[in-house]
PDB file of C-alpha atoms in Angstrom:
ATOM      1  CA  UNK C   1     -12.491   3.588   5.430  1.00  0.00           C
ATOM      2  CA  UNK C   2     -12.890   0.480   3.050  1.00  0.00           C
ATOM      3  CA  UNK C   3     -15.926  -0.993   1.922  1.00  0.00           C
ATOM      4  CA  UNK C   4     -16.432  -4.803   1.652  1.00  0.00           C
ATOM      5  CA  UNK C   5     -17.863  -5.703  -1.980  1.00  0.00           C
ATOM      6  CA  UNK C   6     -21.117  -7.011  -2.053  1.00  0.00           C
ATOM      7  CA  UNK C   7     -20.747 -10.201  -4.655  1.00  0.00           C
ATOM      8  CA  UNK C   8     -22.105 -13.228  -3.543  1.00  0.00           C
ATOM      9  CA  UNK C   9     -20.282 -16.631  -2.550  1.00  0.00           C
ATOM     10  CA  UNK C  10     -16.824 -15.134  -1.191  1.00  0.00           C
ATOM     11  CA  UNK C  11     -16.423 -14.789   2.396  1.00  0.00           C
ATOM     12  CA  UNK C  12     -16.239 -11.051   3.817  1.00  0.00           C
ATOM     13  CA  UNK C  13     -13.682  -9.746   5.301  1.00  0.00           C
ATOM     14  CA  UNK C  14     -14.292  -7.753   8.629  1.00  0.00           C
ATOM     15  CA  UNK C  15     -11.851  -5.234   9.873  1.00  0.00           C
ATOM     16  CA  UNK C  16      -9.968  -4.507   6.555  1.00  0.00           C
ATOM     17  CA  UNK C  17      -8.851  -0.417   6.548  1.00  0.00           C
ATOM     18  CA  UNK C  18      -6.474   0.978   3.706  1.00  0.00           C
ATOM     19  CA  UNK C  19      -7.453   4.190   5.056  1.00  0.00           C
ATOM     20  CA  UNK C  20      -5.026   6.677   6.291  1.00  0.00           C
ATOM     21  CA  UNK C  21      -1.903   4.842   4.399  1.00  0.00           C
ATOM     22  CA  UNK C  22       0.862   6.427   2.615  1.00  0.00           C
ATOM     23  CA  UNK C  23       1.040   5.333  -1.020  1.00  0.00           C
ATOM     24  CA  UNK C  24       4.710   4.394  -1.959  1.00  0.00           C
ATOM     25  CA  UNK C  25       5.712   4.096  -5.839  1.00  0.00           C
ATOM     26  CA  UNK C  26       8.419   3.148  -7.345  1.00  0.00           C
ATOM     27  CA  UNK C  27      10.841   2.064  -4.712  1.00  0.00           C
ATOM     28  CA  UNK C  28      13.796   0.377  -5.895  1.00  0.00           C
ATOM     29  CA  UNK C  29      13.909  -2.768  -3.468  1.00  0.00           C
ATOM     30  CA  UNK C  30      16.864  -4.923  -3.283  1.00  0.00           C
ATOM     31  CA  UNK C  31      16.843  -8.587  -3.982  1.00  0.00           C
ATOM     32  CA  UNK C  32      19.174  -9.160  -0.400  1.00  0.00           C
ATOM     33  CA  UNK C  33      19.155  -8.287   3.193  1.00  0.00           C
ATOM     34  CA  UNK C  34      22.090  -6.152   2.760  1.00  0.00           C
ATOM     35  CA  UNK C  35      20.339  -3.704  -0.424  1.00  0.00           C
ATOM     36  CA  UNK C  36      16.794  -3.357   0.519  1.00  0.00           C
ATOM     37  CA  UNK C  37      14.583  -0.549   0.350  1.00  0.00           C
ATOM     38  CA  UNK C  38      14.239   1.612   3.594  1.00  0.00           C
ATOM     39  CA  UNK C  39      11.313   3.257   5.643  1.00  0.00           C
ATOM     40  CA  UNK C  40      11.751   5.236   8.370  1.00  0.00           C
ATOM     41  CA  UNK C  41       9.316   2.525  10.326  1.00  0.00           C
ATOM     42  CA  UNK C  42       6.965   0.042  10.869  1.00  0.00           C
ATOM     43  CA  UNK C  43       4.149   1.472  12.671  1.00  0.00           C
ATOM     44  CA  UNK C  44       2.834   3.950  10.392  1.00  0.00           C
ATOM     45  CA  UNK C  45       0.301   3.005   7.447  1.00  0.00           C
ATOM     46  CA  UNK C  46       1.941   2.570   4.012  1.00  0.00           C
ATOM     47  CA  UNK C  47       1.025   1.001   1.079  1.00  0.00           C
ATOM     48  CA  UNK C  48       3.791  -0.578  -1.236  1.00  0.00           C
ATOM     49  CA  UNK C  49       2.734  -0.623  -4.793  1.00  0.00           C
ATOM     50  CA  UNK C  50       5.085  -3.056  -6.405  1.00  0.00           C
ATOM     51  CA  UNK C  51       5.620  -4.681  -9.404  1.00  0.00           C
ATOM     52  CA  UNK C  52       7.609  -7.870 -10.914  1.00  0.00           C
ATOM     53  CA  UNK C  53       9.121  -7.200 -14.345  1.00  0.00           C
ATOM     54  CA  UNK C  54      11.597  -9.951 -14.301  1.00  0.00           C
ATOM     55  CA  UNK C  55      11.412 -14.205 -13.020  1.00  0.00           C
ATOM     56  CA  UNK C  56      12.842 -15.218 -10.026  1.00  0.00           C
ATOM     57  CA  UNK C  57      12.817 -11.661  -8.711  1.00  0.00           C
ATOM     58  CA  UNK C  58      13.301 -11.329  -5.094  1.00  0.00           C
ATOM     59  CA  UNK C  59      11.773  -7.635  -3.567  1.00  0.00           C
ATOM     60  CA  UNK C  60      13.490  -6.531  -0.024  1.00  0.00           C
ATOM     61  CA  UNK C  61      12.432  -3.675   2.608  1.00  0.00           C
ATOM     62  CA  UNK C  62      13.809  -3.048   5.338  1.00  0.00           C
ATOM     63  CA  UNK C  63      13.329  -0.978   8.547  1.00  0.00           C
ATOM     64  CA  UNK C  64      14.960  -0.152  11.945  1.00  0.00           C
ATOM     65  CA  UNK C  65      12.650  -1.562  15.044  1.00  0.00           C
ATOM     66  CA  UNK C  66      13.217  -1.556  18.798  1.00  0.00           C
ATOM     67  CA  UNK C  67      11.797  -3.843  21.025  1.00  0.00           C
ATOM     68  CA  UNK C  68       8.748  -4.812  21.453  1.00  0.00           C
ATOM     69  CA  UNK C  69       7.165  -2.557  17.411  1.00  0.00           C
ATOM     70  CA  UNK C  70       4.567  -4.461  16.217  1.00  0.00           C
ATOM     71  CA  UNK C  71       5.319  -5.924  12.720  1.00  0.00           C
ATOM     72  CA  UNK C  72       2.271  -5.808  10.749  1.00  0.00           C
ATOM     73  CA  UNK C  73       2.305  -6.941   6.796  1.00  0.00           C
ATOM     74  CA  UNK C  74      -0.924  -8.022   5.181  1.00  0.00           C
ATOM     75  CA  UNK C  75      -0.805  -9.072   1.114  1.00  0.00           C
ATOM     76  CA  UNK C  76      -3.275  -7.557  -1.633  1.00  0.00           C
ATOM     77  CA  UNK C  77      -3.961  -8.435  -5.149  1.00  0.00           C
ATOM     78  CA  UNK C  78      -5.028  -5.487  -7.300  1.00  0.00           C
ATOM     79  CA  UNK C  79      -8.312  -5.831  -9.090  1.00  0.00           C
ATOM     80  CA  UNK C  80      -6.676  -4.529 -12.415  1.00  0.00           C
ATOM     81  CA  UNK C  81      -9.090  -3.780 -15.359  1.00  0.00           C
ATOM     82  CA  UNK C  82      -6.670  -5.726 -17.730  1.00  0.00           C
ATOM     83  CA  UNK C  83      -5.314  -8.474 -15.355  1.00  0.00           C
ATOM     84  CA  UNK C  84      -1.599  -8.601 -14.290  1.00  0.00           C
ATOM     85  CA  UNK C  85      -1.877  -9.054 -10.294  1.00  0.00           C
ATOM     86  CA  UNK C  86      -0.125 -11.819  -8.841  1.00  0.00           C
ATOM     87  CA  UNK C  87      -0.696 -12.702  -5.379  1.00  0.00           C
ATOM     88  CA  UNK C  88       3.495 -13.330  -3.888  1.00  0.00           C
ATOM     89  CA  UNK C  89       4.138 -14.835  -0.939  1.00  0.00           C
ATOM     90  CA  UNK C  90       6.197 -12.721   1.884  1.00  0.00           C
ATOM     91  CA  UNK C  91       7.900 -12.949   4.838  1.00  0.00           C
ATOM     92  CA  UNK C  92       8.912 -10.669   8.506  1.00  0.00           C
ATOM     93  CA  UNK C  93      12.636 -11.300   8.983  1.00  0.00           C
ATOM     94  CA  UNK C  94      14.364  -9.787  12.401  1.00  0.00           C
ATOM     95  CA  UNK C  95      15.975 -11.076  15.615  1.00  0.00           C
ATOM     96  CA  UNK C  96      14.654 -13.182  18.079  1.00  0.00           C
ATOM     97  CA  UNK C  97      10.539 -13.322  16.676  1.00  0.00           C
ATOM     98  CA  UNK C  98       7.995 -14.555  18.709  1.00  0.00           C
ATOM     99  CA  UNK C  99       8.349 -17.616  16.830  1.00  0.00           C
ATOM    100  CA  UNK C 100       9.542 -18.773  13.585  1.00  0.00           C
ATOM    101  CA  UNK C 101       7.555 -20.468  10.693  1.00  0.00           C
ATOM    102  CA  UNK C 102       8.336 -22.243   7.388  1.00  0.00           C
ATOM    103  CA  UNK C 103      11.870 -21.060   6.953  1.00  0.00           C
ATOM    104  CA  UNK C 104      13.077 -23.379   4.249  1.00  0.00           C
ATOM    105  CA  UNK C 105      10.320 -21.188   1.739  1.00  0.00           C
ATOM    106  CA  UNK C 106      12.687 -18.375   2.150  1.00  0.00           C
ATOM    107  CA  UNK C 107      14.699 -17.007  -1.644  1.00  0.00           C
ATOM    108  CA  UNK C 108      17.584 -16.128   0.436  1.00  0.00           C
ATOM    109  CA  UNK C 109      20.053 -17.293   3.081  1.00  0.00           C
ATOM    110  CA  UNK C 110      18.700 -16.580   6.773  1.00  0.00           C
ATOM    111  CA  UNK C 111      21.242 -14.080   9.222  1.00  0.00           C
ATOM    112  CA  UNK C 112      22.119 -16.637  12.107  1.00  0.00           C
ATOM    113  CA  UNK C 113      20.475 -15.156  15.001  1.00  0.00           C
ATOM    114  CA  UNK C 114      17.865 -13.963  13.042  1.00  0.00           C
ATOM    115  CA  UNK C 115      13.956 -15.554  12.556  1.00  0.00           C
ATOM    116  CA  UNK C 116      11.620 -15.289  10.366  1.00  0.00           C
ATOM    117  CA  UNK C 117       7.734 -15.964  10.114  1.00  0.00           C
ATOM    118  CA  UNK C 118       6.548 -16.567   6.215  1.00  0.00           C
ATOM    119  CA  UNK C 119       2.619 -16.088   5.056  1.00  0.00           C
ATOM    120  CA  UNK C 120       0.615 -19.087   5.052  1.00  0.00           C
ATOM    121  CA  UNK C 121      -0.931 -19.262   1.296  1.00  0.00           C
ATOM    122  CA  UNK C 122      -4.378 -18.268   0.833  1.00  0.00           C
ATOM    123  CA  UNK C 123      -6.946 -20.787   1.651  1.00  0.00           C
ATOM    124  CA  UNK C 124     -10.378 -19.802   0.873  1.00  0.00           C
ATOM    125  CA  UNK C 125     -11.289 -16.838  -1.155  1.00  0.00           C
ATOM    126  CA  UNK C 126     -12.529 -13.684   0.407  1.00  0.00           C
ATOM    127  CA  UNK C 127     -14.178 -10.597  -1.159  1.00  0.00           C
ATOM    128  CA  UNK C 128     -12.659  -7.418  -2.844  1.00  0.00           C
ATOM    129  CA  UNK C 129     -12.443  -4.253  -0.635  1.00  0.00           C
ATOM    130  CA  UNK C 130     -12.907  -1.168  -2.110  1.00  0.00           C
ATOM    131  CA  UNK C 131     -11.215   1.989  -1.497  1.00  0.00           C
ATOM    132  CA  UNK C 132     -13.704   4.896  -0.777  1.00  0.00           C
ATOM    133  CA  UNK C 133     -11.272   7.478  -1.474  1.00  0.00           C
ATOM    134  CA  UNK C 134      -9.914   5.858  -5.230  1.00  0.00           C
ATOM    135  CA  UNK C 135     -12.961   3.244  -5.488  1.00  0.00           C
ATOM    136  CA  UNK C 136     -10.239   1.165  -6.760  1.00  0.00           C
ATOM    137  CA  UNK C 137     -10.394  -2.726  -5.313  1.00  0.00           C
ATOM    138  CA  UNK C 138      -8.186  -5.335  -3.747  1.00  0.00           C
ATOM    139  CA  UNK C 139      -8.281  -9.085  -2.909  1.00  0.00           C
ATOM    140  CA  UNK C 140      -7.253  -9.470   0.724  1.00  0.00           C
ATOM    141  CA  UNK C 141      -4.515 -11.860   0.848  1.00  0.00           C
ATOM    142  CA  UNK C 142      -2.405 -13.434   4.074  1.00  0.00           C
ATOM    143  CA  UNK C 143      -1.619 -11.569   7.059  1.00  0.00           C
ATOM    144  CA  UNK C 144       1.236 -11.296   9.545  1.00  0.00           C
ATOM    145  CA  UNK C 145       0.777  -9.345  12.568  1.00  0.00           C
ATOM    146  CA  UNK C 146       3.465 -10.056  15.583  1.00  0.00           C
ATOM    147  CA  UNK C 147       5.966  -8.377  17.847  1.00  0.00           C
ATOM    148  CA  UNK C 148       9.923  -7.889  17.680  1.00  0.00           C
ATOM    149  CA  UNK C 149      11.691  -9.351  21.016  1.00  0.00           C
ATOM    150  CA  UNK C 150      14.487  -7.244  20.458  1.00  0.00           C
ATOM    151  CA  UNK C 151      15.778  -4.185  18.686  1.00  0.00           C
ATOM    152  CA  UNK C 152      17.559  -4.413  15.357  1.00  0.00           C
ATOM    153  CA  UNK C 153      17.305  -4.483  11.682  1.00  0.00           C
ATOM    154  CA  UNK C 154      13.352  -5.885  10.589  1.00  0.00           C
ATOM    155  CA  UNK C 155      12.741  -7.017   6.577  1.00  0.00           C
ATOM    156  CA  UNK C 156      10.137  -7.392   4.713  1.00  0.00           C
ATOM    157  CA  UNK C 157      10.590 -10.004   1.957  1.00  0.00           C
ATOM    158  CA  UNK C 158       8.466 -10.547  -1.135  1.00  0.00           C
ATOM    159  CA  UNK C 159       8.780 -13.090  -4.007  1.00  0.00           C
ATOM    160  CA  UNK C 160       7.021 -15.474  -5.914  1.00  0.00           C
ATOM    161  CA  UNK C 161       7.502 -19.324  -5.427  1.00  0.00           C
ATOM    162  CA  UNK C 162       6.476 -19.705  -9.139  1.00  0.00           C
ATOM    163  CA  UNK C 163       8.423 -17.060 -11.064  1.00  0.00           C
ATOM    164  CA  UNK C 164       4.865 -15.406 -12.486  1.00  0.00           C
ATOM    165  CA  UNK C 165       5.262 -11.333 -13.250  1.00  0.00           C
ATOM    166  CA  UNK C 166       2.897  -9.161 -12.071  1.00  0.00           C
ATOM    167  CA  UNK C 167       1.709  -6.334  -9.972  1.00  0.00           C
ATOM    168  CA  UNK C 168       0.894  -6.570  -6.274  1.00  0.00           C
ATOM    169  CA  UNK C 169       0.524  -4.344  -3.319  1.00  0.00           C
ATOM    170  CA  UNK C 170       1.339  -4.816   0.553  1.00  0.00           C
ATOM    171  CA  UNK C 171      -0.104  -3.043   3.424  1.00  0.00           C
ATOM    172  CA  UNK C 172       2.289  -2.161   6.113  1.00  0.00           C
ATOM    173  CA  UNK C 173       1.773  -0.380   9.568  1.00  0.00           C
ATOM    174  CA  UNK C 174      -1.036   0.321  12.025  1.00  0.00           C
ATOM    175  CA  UNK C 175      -0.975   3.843  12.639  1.00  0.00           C
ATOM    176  CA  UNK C 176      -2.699   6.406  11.028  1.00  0.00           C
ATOM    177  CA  UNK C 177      -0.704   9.375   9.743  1.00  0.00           C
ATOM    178  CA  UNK C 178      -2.112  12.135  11.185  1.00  0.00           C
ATOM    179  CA  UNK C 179       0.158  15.774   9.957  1.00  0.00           C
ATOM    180  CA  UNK C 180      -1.412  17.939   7.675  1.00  0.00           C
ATOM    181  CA  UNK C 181       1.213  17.233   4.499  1.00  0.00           C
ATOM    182  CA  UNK C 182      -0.839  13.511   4.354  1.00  0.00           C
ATOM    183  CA  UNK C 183      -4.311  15.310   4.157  1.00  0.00           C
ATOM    184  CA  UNK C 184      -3.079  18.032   1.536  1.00  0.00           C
ATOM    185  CA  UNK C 185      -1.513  14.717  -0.741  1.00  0.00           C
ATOM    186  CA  UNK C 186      -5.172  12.939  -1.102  1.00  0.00           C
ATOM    187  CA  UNK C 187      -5.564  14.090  -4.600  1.00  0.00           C
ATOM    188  CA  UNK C 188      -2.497  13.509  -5.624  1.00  0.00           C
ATOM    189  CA  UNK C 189      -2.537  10.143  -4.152  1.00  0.00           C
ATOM    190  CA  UNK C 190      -5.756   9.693  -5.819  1.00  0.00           C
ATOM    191  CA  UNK C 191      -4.233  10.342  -8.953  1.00  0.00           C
ATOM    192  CA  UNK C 192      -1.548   8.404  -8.809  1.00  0.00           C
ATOM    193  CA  UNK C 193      -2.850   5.031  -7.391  1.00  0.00           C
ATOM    194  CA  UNK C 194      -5.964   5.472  -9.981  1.00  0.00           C
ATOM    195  CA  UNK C 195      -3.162   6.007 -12.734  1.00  0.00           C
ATOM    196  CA  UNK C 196      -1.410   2.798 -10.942  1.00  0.00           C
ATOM    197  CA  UNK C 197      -4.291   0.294 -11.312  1.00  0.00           C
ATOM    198  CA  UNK C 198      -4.869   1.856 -15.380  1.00  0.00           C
ATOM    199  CA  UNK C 199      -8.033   3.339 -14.098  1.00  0.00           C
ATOM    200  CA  UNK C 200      -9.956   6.478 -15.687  1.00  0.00           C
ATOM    201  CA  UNK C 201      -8.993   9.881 -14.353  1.00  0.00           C
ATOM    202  CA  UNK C 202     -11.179  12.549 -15.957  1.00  0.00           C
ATOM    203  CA  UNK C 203     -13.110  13.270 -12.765  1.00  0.00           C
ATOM    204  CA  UNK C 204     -10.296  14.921 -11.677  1.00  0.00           C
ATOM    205  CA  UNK C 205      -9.937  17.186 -14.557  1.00  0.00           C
ATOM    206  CA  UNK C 206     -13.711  17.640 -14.547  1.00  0.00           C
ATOM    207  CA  UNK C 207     -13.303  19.089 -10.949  1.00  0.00           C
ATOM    208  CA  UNK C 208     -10.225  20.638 -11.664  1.00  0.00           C
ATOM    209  CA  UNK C 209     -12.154  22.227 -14.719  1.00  0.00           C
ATOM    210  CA  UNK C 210     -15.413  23.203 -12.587  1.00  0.00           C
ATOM    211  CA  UNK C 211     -13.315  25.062  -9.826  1.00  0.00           C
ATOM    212  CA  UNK C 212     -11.292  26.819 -12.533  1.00  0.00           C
ATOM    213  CA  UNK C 213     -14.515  27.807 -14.211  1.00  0.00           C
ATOM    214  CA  UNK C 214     -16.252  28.906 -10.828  1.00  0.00           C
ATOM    215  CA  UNK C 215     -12.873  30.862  -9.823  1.00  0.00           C
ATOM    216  CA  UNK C 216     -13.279  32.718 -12.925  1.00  0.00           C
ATOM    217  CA  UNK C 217     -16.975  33.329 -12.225  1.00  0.00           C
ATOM    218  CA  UNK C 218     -15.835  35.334  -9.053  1.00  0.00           C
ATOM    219  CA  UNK C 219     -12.897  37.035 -10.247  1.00  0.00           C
ATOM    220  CA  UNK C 220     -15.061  38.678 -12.756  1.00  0.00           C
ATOM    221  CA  UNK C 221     -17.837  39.488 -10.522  1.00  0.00           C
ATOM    222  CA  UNK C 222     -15.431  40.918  -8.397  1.00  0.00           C
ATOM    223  CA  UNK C 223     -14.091  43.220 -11.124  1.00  0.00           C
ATOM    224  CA  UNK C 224     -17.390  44.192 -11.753  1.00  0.00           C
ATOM    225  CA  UNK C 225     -18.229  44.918  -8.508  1.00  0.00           C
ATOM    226  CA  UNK C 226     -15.111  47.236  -7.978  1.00  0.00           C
ATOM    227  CA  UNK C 227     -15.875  48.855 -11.309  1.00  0.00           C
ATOM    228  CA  UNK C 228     -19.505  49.714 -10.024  1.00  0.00           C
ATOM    229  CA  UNK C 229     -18.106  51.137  -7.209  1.00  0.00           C
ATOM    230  CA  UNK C 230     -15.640  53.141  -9.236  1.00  0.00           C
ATOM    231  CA  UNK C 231     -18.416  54.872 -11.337  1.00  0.00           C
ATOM    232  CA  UNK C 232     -20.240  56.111  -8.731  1.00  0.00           C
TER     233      UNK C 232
END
């Protein structure tokens, strides 16, 4: 779950859930159609932790749909304790959309037969969500949420109209992920998105240190136990 902060004067955001998403690091999207990152697909709950080290960089994903997947992107900036967000604007890119929207904003040449809906900017600002599992926060940003008429190829393409560097992060999906191997990652996704946003991570080491400490506490009671037994 995600909790809405509690400053005054921003507007809250209802409905906002981070929870159950997949953490993805250092991907290597491409800067075209052709070369951009894959995922296996668009329904299950990721979150893209990106980053723009160069101006004028373009950042590509890209996923195989069928007809009728529901394309859901929403845009966060990262409350960073030394600044460095930036807030890009992205865009859905596939066949035959529900409808198609501001075009001409796109950094690269559009497929013919293909349509693409870009985020509106941001026009009022809301209030951070926080992350109950890594109590980091986040700025919500624009949202796309629509439907694929057709099967194909589906992008997702982030840039920044204004060549400023910076980190960001994208929510994609709407399904939780629900095998064990996601539940047995949470502390190492903990680590690494709390490592991510330059956040402290001793309270991991101070658990890590407690259950090492308490493990020890047993073992040795154990032995004593069996050598009790032993002398009797």
């Amino acid at each position: 779950m995600t909790e809405v902060g509690t400053e005054a004067g921003p507007r809250p955001v209802p409905g906002v859930d981070l929870a159950g998403s997949v953490p993805i690091f250092g991907s290597c999207p491409g800067s075209q159609l052709v070369d951009g990152a894959s995922f296996a697909d668009f329904s299950r709950k990721r979150l893209i932790f990106g980053a723009f080290t160069r101006l004028g960089e373009t950042h590509v994903y890209r996923v195989d749909c069928k007809a009728g997947d529901r394309l859901r992107a929403q845009m966060f900036a990262p409350v960073l304790p030394r600044g460095g967000s930036v807030v890009p604007t992205f865009a859905i890119v596939a066949r035959s959309l529900p409808y198609s929207a501001d075009t001409e904003k796109l950094p690269l040449e559009l497929p013919q037969g293909y349509s693409a809906i870009v985020a509106p900017p941001p026009s009022e600002l809301l209030q951070p969500v926080k992350d109950v599992l890594t109590r980091v926060r986040y700025y919500p940003g624009p949202l796309i949420d629509t439907r694929t008429l057709v099967g194909g190829r589906c992008y997702l393409v982030v840039w920044t109209p204004h060549n400023r560097m910076g980190k960001y992060v994208v929510s994609i999906g709407h399904r939780w992920h629900v095998r064990w191997s996601y539940w047995a990652q949470l502390p190492l996704y903990w680590w690494r998105i709390r490592g991510w946003f330059g956040l402290s991570r001793a309270a991991a080491l101070y658990v890590l240190a407690g259950a090492v400490l308490i493990a020890l506490a047993v073992a040795a009671m154990l032995r004593r136990g069996a050598g009790g037994g032993q002398n009797r």
